[in-house]
PDB file of C-alpha atoms and ligand atoms in Angstrom:
ATOM      1  CA  MET A   1       0.000   0.000   0.000  1.00 49.00           C
ATOM      2  CA  SER A   2       1.518   3.350  -0.916  1.00 55.00           C
ATOM      3  CA  ALA A   3       0.958   6.720   0.651  1.00 63.00           C
ATOM      4  CA  LYS A   4       0.410   9.061  -2.269  1.00 62.00           C
ATOM      5  CA  LEU A   5       2.171  12.317  -1.738  1.00 63.00           C
ATOM      6  CA  LYS A   6      -0.006  15.308  -2.279  1.00 47.00           C
ATOM      7  CA  THR A   7       2.661  17.102  -4.236  1.00 44.00           C
ATOM      8  CA  GLN A   8       1.757  19.987  -6.447  1.00 42.00           C
ATOM      9  CA  ASN A   9       4.015  21.508  -9.037  1.00 42.00           C
ATOM     10  CA  SER A  10       3.075  24.966  -7.840  1.00 42.00           C
ATOM     11  CA  LYS A  11       4.620  24.269  -4.449  1.00 47.00           C
ATOM     12  CA  LEU A  12       7.905  23.448  -6.132  1.00 44.00           C
ATOM     13  CA  LYS A  13       8.197  27.008  -7.324  1.00 49.00           C
ATOM     14  CA  THR A  14       8.627  28.187  -3.759  1.00 49.00           C
ATOM     15  CA  PRO A  15      12.395  28.263  -3.532  1.00 51.00           C
ATOM     16  CA  ALA A  16      14.163  26.334  -0.814  1.00 56.00           C
ATOM     17  CA  ARG A  17      10.964  25.508   1.061  1.00 66.00           C
ATOM     18  CA  ASN A  18      11.902  23.728   4.317  1.00 87.00           C
ATOM     19  CA  VAL A  19      15.446  23.132   3.127  1.00 96.00           C
ATOM     20  CA  PRO A  20      18.168  23.605   5.762  1.00 95.00           C
ATOM     21  CA  PRO A  21      20.346  26.578   4.778  1.00 95.00           C
ATOM     22  CA  ARG A  22      23.371  24.361   4.127  1.00 95.00           C
ATOM     23  CA  TRP A  23      21.600  22.611   1.231  1.00 96.00           C
ATOM     24  CA  ARG A  24      19.579  25.434  -0.256  1.00 95.00           C
ATOM     25  CA  LYS A  25      21.774  25.946  -3.294  1.00 95.00           C
ATOM     26  CA  GLU A  26      21.452  22.335  -4.392  1.00 96.00           C
ATOM     27  CA  VAL A  27      18.140  21.121  -3.033  1.00 97.00           C
ATOM     28  CA  GLU A  28      15.033  22.842  -4.332  1.00 96.00           C
ATOM     29  CA  ARG A  29      12.653  21.632  -1.648  1.00 96.00           C
ATOM     30  CA  VAL A  30      12.056  18.925   0.898  1.00 97.00           C
ATOM     31  CA  LEU A  31       9.658  16.430  -0.645  1.00 97.00           C
ATOM     32  CA  ILE A  32       9.403  14.045   2.314  1.00 97.00           C
ATOM     33  CA  THR A  33      10.421  15.029   5.824  1.00 97.00           C
ATOM     34  CA  GLU A  34      12.256  12.906   8.373  1.00 97.00           C
ATOM     35  CA  GLY A  35       9.055  12.639  10.396  1.00 97.00           C
ATOM     36  CA  GLN A  36       6.966  11.499   7.425  1.00 97.00           C
ATOM     37  CA  ILE A  37       9.573   8.864   6.568  1.00 98.00           C
ATOM     38  CA  ALA A  38       9.725   7.567  10.136  1.00 98.00           C
ATOM     39  CA  ARG A  39       5.944   7.305  10.454  1.00 98.00           C
ATOM     40  CA  ARG A  40       5.566   5.544   7.118  1.00 98.00           C
ATOM     41  CA  ILE A  41       8.336   3.057   7.868  1.00 98.00           C
ATOM     42  CA  PHE A  42       6.700   2.129  11.145  1.00 98.00           C
ATOM     43  CA  VAL A  43       3.472   1.244   9.314  1.00 98.00           C
ATOM     44  CA  MET A  44       5.321  -0.642   6.538  1.00 98.00           C
ATOM     45  CA  ALA A  45       7.155  -2.722   9.143  1.00 98.00           C
ATOM     46  CA  ARG A  46       3.846  -3.828  10.645  1.00 98.00           C
ATOM     47  CA  GLU A  47       2.605  -4.963   7.198  1.00 98.00           C
ATOM     48  CA  ILE A  48       5.832  -6.842   6.495  1.00 98.00           C
ATOM     49  CA  GLU A  49       5.773  -8.510   9.906  1.00 98.00           C
ATOM     50  CA  ARG A  50       2.244  -9.731   9.266  1.00 98.00           C
ATOM     51  CA  ASP A  51       3.209 -11.242   5.896  1.00 98.00           C
ATOM     52  CA  PHE A  52       6.491 -12.841   6.995  1.00 98.00           C
ATOM     53  CA  ARG A  53       5.559 -14.192  10.421  1.00 97.00           C
ATOM     54  CA  GLY A  54       6.622 -17.824  10.830  1.00 96.00           C
ATOM     55  CA  ARG A  55       8.755 -17.784   7.663  1.00 95.00           C
ATOM     56  CA  GLU A  56      12.487 -18.168   7.036  1.00 90.00           C
ATOM     57  CA  MET A  57      12.985 -14.512   6.196  1.00 97.00           C
ATOM     58  CA  VAL A  58      16.003 -13.181   4.344  1.00 98.00           C
ATOM     59  CA  VAL A  59      16.300  -9.468   3.713  1.00 98.00           C
ATOM     60  CA  VAL A  60      18.217  -8.741   0.507  1.00 98.00           C
ATOM     61  CA  SER A  61      19.145  -5.104   0.263  1.00 98.00           C
ATOM     62  CA  LEU A  62      20.561  -3.405  -2.830  1.00 98.00           C
ATOM     63  CA  LEU A  63      23.644  -1.286  -2.216  1.00 97.00           C
ATOM     64  CA  ASN A  64      24.228   1.606  -1.748  1.00 96.00           C
ATOM     65  CA  GLY A  65      20.988   3.556  -1.816  1.00 97.00           C
ATOM     66  CA  THR A  66      19.137   1.485   0.779  1.00 98.00           C
ATOM     67  CA  VAL A  67      21.448   2.121   3.733  1.00 97.00           C
ATOM     68  CA  MET A  68      19.236   4.491   5.720  1.00 98.00           C
ATOM     69  CA  PHE A  69      15.924   2.951   4.723  1.00 98.00           C
ATOM     70  CA  LEU A  70      17.159  -0.548   5.545  1.00 98.00           C
ATOM     71  CA  ALA A  71      18.536   0.454   8.931  1.00 98.00           C
ATOM     72  CA  ASP A  72      15.325   2.206   9.948  1.00 98.00           C
ATOM     73  CA  LEU A  73      12.994  -0.457   8.573  1.00 98.00           C
ATOM     74  CA  MET A  74      14.921  -3.358  10.047  1.00 98.00           C
ATOM     75  CA  ARG A  75      14.938  -2.024  13.580  1.00 98.00           C
ATOM     76  CA  HIS A  76      11.136  -2.092  13.478  1.00 98.00           C
ATOM     77  CA  LEU A  77      10.960  -5.710  12.269  1.00 98.00           C
ATOM     78  CA  SER A  78      10.526  -7.917  15.319  1.00 96.00           C
ATOM     79  CA  LEU A  79      11.062 -11.171  13.454  1.00 96.00           C
ATOM     80  CA  PRO A  80      13.983 -13.556  13.167  1.00 97.00           C
ATOM     81  CA  LEU A  81      15.684 -12.636   9.891  1.00 98.00           C
ATOM     82  CA  ARG A  82      18.916 -12.924   7.986  1.00 98.00           C
ATOM     83  CA  LEU A  83      20.459 -10.059   6.052  1.00 98.00           C
ATOM     84  CA  ASP A  84      22.429 -10.039   2.832  1.00 98.00           C
ATOM     85  CA  PHE A  85      23.432  -7.414   0.286  1.00 98.00           C
ATOM     86  CA  MET A  86      23.607  -7.296  -3.450  1.00 98.00           C
ATOM     87  CA  GLY A  87      25.786  -4.624  -5.021  1.00 97.00           C
ATOM     88  CA  VAL A  88      24.270  -3.033  -8.097  1.00 93.00           C
ATOM     89  CA  SER A  89      25.693  -0.053  -9.828  1.00 88.00           C
ATOM     90  CA  SER A  90      24.754   1.696 -13.015  1.00 81.00           C
ATOM     91  CA  TYR A  91      27.335   3.421 -15.135  1.00 66.00           C
ATOM     92  CA  GLY A  92      26.624   7.011 -16.057  1.00 59.00           C
ATOM     93  CA  ALA A  93      26.841  10.238 -14.108  1.00 55.00           C
ATOM     94  CA  GLY A  94      23.453  11.547 -15.164  1.00 63.00           C
ATOM     95  CA  THR A  95      19.974  11.099 -13.736  1.00 65.00           C
ATOM     96  CA  GLU A  96      19.200   8.153 -16.030  1.00 67.00           C
ATOM     97  CA  SER A  97      20.401   4.676 -15.108  1.00 63.00           C
ATOM     98  CA  GLY A  98      23.020   3.386 -17.529  1.00 68.00           C
ATOM     99  CA  GLU A  99      24.391  -0.111 -17.922  1.00 82.00           C
ATOM    100  CA  LEU A 100      23.970  -2.239 -14.811  1.00 89.00           C
ATOM    101  CA  VAL A 101      26.941  -3.876 -13.141  1.00 92.00           C
ATOM    102  CA  PHE A 102      26.858  -6.267 -10.166  1.00 95.00           C
ATOM    103  CA  THR A 103      29.470  -5.175  -7.643  1.00 95.00           C
ATOM    104  CA  LYS A 104      28.661  -7.618  -4.833  1.00 96.00           C
ATOM    105  CA  GLU A 105      27.095 -11.053  -4.950  1.00 96.00           C
ATOM    106  CA  LEU A 106      24.868 -12.668  -2.312  1.00 98.00           C
ATOM    107  CA  ARG A 107      26.474 -14.980   0.231  1.00 98.00           C
ATOM    108  CA  LEU A 108      23.528 -16.517   2.082  1.00 98.00           C
ATOM    109  CA  ASP A 109      21.586 -19.509   0.869  1.00 97.00           C
ATOM    110  CA  MET A 110      18.261 -18.361  -0.594  1.00 98.00           C
ATOM    111  CA  ARG A 111      16.787 -21.795  -1.328  1.00 98.00           C
ATOM    112  CA  GLY A 112      13.304 -22.143   0.157  1.00 97.00           C
ATOM    113  CA  ARG A 113      13.582 -18.789   1.949  1.00 98.00           C
ATOM    114  CA  ASP A 114      11.079 -15.944   1.935  1.00 98.00           C
ATOM    115  CA  VAL A 115      12.989 -12.989   0.529  1.00 98.00           C
ATOM    116  CA  LEU A 116      12.269  -9.347   1.156  1.00 98.00           C
ATOM    117  CA  LEU A 117      14.090  -7.504  -1.624  1.00 99.00           C
ATOM    118  CA  ILE A 118      14.730  -3.882  -0.727  1.00 98.00           C
ATOM    119  CA  ASP A 119      15.632  -0.959  -2.959  1.00 98.00           C
ATOM    120  CA  ASP A 120      15.576   2.779  -2.433  1.00 98.00           C
ATOM    121  CA  ILE A 121      13.452   3.655  -5.463  1.00 98.00           C
ATOM    122  CA  LEU A 122      11.612   1.909  -8.257  1.00 98.00           C
ATOM    123  CA  ASP A 123      12.013   4.105 -11.307  1.00 97.00           C
ATOM    124  CA  THR A 124      12.141   2.587 -14.817  1.00 96.00           C
ATOM    125  CA  GLY A 125      12.223  -0.882 -13.244  1.00 97.00           C
ATOM    126  CA  ARG A 126      15.387  -1.852 -15.156  1.00 95.00           C
ATOM    127  CA  THR A 127      17.342  -2.596 -11.987  1.00 96.00           C
ATOM    128  CA  MET A 128      14.650  -4.884 -10.600  1.00 97.00           C
ATOM    129  CA  SER A 129      14.171  -6.616 -13.934  1.00 96.00           C
ATOM    130  CA  ARG A 130      17.880  -7.543 -13.873  1.00 96.00           C
ATOM    131  CA  VAL A 131      18.017  -8.432 -10.177  1.00 97.00           C
ATOM    132  CA  LEU A 132      14.873 -10.577 -10.030  1.00 98.00           C
ATOM    133  CA  PRO A 133      15.971 -13.358 -12.440  1.00 97.00           C
ATOM    134  CA  LYS A 134      19.300 -13.571 -10.651  1.00 97.00           C
ATOM    135  CA  LEU A 135      17.533 -13.978  -7.335  1.00 98.00           C
ATOM    136  CA  ARG A 136      14.905 -16.396  -8.696  1.00 98.00           C
ATOM    137  CA  ALA A 137      17.692 -18.639  -9.966  1.00 98.00           C
ATOM    138  CA  LEU A 138      18.650 -19.203  -6.304  1.00 98.00           C
ATOM    139  CA  LYS A 139      15.217 -20.822  -5.719  1.00 98.00           C
ATOM    140  CA  PRO A 140      13.742 -18.840  -2.850  1.00 98.00           C
ATOM    141  CA  ARG A 141      10.196 -19.779  -1.812  1.00 98.00           C
ATOM    142  CA  ARG A 142       8.966 -16.299  -2.690  1.00 98.00           C
ATOM    143  CA  ILE A 143      10.259 -12.780  -3.264  1.00 98.00           C
ATOM    144  CA  LYS A 144       8.480  -9.655  -2.080  1.00 98.00           C
ATOM    145  CA  ILE A 145       9.728  -6.259  -3.230  1.00 98.00           C
ATOM    146  CA  CYS A 146       9.920  -3.326  -0.841  1.00 99.00           C
ATOM    147  CA  VAL A 147      10.892   0.198  -1.905  1.00 98.00           C
ATOM    148  CA  LEU A 148      10.931   3.504  -0.125  1.00 98.00           C
ATOM    149  CA  LEU A 149       9.909   5.406  -3.254  1.00 98.00           C
ATOM    150  CA  ASP A 150       8.023   4.566  -6.424  1.00 98.00           C
ATOM    151  CA  LYS A 151       7.940   6.685  -9.587  1.00 98.00           C
ATOM    152  CA  PRO A 152       5.300   4.795 -11.602  1.00 97.00           C
ATOM    153  CA  SER A 153       5.192   7.405 -14.369  1.00 97.00           C
ATOM    154  CA  ARG A 154       8.748   6.455 -15.388  1.00 96.00           C
ATOM    155  CA  ARG A 155       8.213   2.708 -15.611  1.00 97.00           C
ATOM    156  CA  ILE A 156       9.575   0.883 -18.668  1.00 97.00           C
ATOM    157  CA  GLU A 157       9.718  -2.655 -17.302  1.00 97.00           C
ATOM    158  CA  ASN A 158       6.694  -4.464 -15.920  1.00 97.00           C
ATOM    159  CA  VAL A 159       7.735  -4.505 -12.251  1.00 98.00           C
ATOM    160  CA  LYS A 160       5.565  -3.801  -9.229  1.00 98.00           C
ATOM    161  CA  ALA A 161       6.579  -3.461  -5.601  1.00 98.00           C
ATOM    162  CA  ASN A 162       4.654  -5.157  -2.798  1.00 98.00           C
ATOM    163  CA  TYR A 163       5.498  -2.534  -0.199  1.00 98.00           C
ATOM    164  CA  ILE A 164       5.888   1.116  -1.175  1.00 98.00           C
ATOM    165  CA  GLY A 165       6.767   3.937   1.172  1.00 98.00           C
ATOM    166  CA  PHE A 166       5.749   6.853  -1.037  1.00 98.00           C
ATOM    167  CA  GLU A 167       4.601   7.198  -4.595  1.00 98.00           C
ATOM    168  CA  ILE A 168       6.220  10.305  -6.045  1.00 98.00           C
ATOM    169  CA  PRO A 169       5.988  12.280  -9.293  1.00 97.00           C
ATOM    170  CA  ASP A 170       8.834  12.380 -11.803  1.00 96.00           C
ATOM    171  CA  TYR A 171      11.328  14.461  -9.815  1.00 96.00           C
ATOM    172  CA  PHE A 172      14.959  13.537  -9.399  1.00 96.00           C
ATOM    173  CA  VAL A 173      15.266  13.181  -5.648  1.00 98.00           C
ATOM    174  CA  VAL A 174      18.205  12.842  -3.292  1.00 98.00           C
ATOM    175  CA  GLY A 175      18.787  12.187   0.383  1.00 98.00           C
ATOM    176  CA  TYR A 176      17.973   9.458   2.880  1.00 98.00           C
ATOM    177  CA  GLY A 177      20.369   7.166   1.001  1.00 98.00           C
ATOM    178  CA  LEU A 178      19.573   8.357  -2.517  1.00 98.00           C
ATOM    179  CA  ASP A 179      22.383   9.975  -4.419  1.00 96.00           C
ATOM    180  CA  PHE A 180      23.268  12.059  -7.384  1.00 95.00           C
ATOM    181  CA  ALA A 181      26.786  11.153  -8.556  1.00 93.00           C
ATOM    182  CA  GLU A 182      27.344   9.523  -5.107  1.00 94.00           C
ATOM    183  CA  ARG A 183      26.525  12.699  -3.196  1.00 96.00           C
ATOM    184  CA  TYR A 184      23.629  13.753  -0.940  1.00 98.00           C
ATOM    185  CA  ARG A 185      23.063  10.285   0.565  1.00 98.00           C
ATOM    186  CA  ASN A 186      23.518  11.752   4.048  1.00 98.00           C
ATOM    187  CA  LEU A 187      20.558  14.156   3.947  1.00 98.00           C
ATOM    188  CA  PRO A 188      18.035  13.007   6.572  1.00 97.00           C
ATOM    189  CA  PHE A 189      15.079  13.903   4.294  1.00 98.00           C
ATOM    190  CA  VAL A 190      14.146  13.228   0.666  1.00 98.00           C
ATOM    191  CA  GLY A 191      14.585  16.393  -1.351  1.00 98.00           C
ATOM    192  CA  VAL A 192      14.170  17.469  -4.959  1.00 97.00           C
ATOM    193  CA  LEU A 193      17.548  18.106  -6.506  1.00 96.00           C
ATOM    194  CA  HIS A 194      17.813  21.485  -8.156  1.00 95.00           C
ATOM    195  CA  PRO A 195      17.984  20.874 -11.942  1.00 91.00           C
ATOM    196  CA  HIS A 196      20.962  23.221 -12.213  1.00 92.00           C
ATOM    197  CA  VAL A 197      23.030  20.650 -10.275  1.00 93.00           C
ATOM    198  CA  TYR A 198      22.546  17.818 -12.742  1.00 82.00           C
ATOM    199  CA  LYS A 199      22.521  20.087 -15.783  1.00 83.00           C
ATOM    200  CA  GLN A 200      25.913  21.404 -14.689  1.00 78.00           C
ATOM    201  CA  ALA A 201      27.236  17.871 -14.115  1.00 74.00           C
ATOM    202  CA  CYS A 202      25.880  16.735 -17.481  1.00 66.00           C
ATOM    203  CA  ARG A 203      27.629  19.562 -19.269  1.00 68.00           C
ATOM    204  CA  ARG A 204      30.868  18.710 -17.466  1.00 63.00           C
ATOM    205  CA  VAL A 205      30.923  15.076 -18.501  1.00 56.00           C
ATOM    206  CA  ASN A 206      28.925  15.555 -21.706  1.00 51.00           C
ATOM    207  CA  GLU A 207      26.714  12.774 -20.432  1.00 50.00           C
ATOM    208  CA  ALA A 208      24.168  11.531 -22.966  1.00 45.00           C
ATOM    209  CA  PHE A 209      22.057   9.781 -20.295  1.00 46.00           C
ATOM    210  CA  CYS A 210      21.058  13.006 -18.576  1.00 50.00           C
ATOM    211  CA  HIS A 211      17.572  14.472 -18.593  1.00 44.00           C
ATOM    212  CA  LYS A 212      17.185  17.146 -21.246  1.00 34.00           C
TER     213      LYS A 212
HETATM  214  P1  IMP B 301      15.518   1.925 -12.206  1.00 95.98           P
HETATM  215  O1  IMP B 301      16.472   0.848 -12.574  1.00 95.98           O
HETATM  216  O2  IMP B 301      15.327   2.924 -13.308  1.00 95.98           O
HETATM  217  O3  IMP B 301      14.207   1.430 -11.635  1.00 95.98           O
HETATM  218  O4  IMP B 301      16.178   2.794 -11.106  1.00 95.98           O
HETATM  219  C1  IMP B 301      16.550   2.280  -9.920  1.00 95.98           C
HETATM  220  C2  IMP B 301      17.804   2.927  -9.408  1.00 95.98           C
HETATM  221  O5  IMP B 301      18.072   4.182 -10.042  1.00 95.98           O
HETATM  222  C3  IMP B 301      17.632   3.213  -7.948  1.00 95.98           C
HETATM  223  O6  IMP B 301      18.101   2.138  -7.173  1.00 95.98           O
HETATM  224  C4  IMP B 301      18.428   4.466  -7.767  1.00 95.98           C
HETATM  225  O7  IMP B 301      19.762   4.129  -7.440  1.00 95.98           O
HETATM  226  C5  IMP B 301      18.400   5.164  -9.098  1.00 95.98           C
HETATM  227  N1  IMP B 301      17.406   6.257  -9.148  1.00 95.98           N
HETATM  228  C6  IMP B 301      16.262   6.288  -9.844  1.00 95.98           C
HETATM  229  N2  IMP B 301      15.597   7.437  -9.651  1.00 95.98           N
HETATM  230  C7  IMP B 301      16.339   8.155  -8.782  1.00 95.98           C
HETATM  231  C8  IMP B 301      16.175   9.443  -8.165  1.00 95.98           C
HETATM  232  O8  IMP B 301      15.195  10.192  -8.356  1.00 95.98           O
HETATM  233  N3  IMP B 301      17.171   9.817  -7.325  1.00 95.98           N
HETATM  234  C9  IMP B 301      18.262   9.048  -7.051  1.00 95.98           C
HETATM  235  N4  IMP B 301      18.448   7.846  -7.592  1.00 95.98           N
HETATM  236  C10 IMP B 301      17.489   7.394  -8.458  1.00 95.98           C
HETATM  237 MG1   MG B 302      21.734   5.338  -7.048  1.00 95.98          MG
END
């Protein structure tokens, strides 16, 4: 179940709304506050607990964007679980995902387990459509997908998440683990990156993947 964000374009025009002064040049506005994230995660954890009770649960988290989400979600899961990571990285410095490369493989046995696959954001669905067959080949009993954010308007692949923190419009967002060119992961909120930041970066690297 997703909590649709009542986000209006008009609000975006208000410069630096809610943004701590340190980040105002780069972050246009706070889209989801720390408090909203915390409250939503608490509710998601209850749903997940209900569905995984009595199962051999393995949490598979995709690096690196899930770090904060995973840590906060996991501390609210009062279930026996195992944790493993899969490293996935896409080449390209722009806001579009490029070619996908696996940087870390799973170590735990997935056979017959109930897997909770966690990512920061479901965008085009390309990442999930590459990760899922790899995971299915390890013969888990079932795989449920959990994402903090979902941008359904950008979907190319037919992938749906079972647990969604927030459905968001097509903004490039950073913070709470999400990056642009490996930066901004440390922001405690999810914010809309100011287009001038990625336009500048795109010009610098002449990156064809970038948004126009
Ligand atoms: P997909 O493969 O297009 O679904 O994108 C998934 C990955 O792209 C995520 O795991 C993120 O790392 C990255 N991504 C997609 N949209 C955003 C965004 O708005 N901000 C930061 N990273 C994003
Ligand atoms: Mg990323």
